[in-house]
XYZ file of C-alpha atoms in Angstrom:
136
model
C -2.555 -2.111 30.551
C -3.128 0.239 28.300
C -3.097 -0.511 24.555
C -4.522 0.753 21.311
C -5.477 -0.622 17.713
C -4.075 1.278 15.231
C -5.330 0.638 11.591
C -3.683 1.947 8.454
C -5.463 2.170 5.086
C -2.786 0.635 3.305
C -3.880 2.462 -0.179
C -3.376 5.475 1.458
C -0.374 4.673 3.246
C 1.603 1.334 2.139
C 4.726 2.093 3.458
C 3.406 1.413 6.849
C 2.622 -2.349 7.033
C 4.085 -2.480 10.596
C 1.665 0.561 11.964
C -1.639 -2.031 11.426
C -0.130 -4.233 14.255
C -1.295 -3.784 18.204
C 0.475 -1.352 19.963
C 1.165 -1.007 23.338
C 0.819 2.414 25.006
C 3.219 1.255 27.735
C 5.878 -0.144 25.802
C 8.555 1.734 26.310
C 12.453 1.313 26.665
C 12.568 -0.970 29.631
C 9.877 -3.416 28.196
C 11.738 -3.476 24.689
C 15.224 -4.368 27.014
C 13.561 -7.037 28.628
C 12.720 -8.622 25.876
C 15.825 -7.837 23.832
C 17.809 -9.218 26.635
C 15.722 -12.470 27.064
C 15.947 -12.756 23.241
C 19.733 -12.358 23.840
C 20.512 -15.521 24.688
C 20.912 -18.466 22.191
C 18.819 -21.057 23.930
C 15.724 -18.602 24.218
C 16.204 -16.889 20.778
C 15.802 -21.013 19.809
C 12.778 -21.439 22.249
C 11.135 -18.253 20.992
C 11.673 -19.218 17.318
C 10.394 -22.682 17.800
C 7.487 -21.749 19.569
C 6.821 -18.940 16.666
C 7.089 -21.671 14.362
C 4.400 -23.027 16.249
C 1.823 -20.426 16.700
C -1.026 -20.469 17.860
C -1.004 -23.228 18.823
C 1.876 -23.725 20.634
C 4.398 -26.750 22.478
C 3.823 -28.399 25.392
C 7.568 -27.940 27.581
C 8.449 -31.689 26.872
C 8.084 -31.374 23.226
C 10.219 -28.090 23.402
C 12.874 -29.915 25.397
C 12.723 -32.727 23.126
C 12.848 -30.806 19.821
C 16.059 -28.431 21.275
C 17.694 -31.271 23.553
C 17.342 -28.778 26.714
C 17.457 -30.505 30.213
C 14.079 -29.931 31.744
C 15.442 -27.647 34.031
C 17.359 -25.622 31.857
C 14.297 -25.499 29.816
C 12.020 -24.200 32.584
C 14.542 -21.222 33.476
C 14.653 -20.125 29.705
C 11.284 -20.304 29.719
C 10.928 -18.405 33.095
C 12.896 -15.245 31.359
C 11.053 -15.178 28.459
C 7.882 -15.232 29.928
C 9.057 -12.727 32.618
C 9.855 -10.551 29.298
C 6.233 -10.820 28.158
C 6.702 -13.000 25.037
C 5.692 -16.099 26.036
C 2.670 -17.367 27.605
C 1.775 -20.838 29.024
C -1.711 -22.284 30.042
C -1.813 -25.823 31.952
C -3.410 -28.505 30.207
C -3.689 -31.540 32.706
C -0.080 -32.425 33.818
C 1.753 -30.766 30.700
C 2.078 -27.118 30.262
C 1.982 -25.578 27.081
C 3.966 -22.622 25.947
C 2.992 -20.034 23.192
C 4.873 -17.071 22.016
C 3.108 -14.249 22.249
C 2.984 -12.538 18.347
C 1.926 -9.294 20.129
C 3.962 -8.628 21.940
C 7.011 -9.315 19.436
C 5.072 -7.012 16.659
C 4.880 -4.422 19.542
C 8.729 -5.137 20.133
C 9.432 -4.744 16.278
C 7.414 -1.648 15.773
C 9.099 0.005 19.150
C 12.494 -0.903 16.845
C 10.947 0.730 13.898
C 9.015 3.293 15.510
C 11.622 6.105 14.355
C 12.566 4.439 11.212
C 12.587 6.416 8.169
C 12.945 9.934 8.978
C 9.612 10.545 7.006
C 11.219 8.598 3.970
C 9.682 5.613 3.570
C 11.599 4.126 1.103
C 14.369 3.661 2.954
C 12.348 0.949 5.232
C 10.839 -0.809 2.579
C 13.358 -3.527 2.011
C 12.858 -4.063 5.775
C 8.866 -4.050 6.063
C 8.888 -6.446 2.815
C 11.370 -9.065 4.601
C 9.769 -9.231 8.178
C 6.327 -8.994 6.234
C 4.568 -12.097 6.667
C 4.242 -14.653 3.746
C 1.345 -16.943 5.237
């Protein structure tokens, strides 16, 4: 896959937080549906948040299940879309499996979203860069 950095000097530029992210040179409209329509769903939009609450390090499925009260095999389907969306990845780890969501490809999601935002005002996104900017 293709992908480049893209670095902004943010005294230069400020208004364009989002731009410093990864972006994908594939992502395109089907990639951003995928993952729209994986995030669609209330019992992955919970998954996904969870497991962003928990990055980078990430769940291992039973804690997931545990956490949200999902059926292991409800669980495992959710997590079968939303990995088949690109934004979550798993690595084994003995007999567990644990699940991460992948912050690249949900910055590359958001700045696909964004990508047109503006109309070369930049002001008018502000509010919206300041709210999804993180306060780690």
């Amino acid at each position: 896959m293709f992908e480049r950095r893209v670095h902004i000097d943010f005294a230069a530029r400020p208004s364009c937080k989002l731009r410093q992210f990864m972006i994908s040179g594939n992502m395109d409209a089907k990639q951003s549906l995928d993952a729209l329509s994986a995030l669609g769903h209330e019992g992955r939009l919970a998954i996904f948040r969870l497991l962003v609450r928990h990055a980078p390090d990430g769940l291992n499925a039973g804690d997931i299940a545990t956490a949200l009260n999902f059926r292991a095999n409800t669980l495992s389907a959710n997590l079968t879309v939303l990995s088949n969306a690109g934004l979550v990845g798993s690595e084994r780890e003995g007999r567990h499996i644990r699940y991460r969501a992948d912050l690249e490809a949900m910055r590359r999601l958001m700045c696909f979203l964004l990508e047109d935002c503006c109309g070369g005002s930049p002001e008018i996104c502000r509010p919206v860069l300041d709210e999804i900017t993180c306060r780690c």
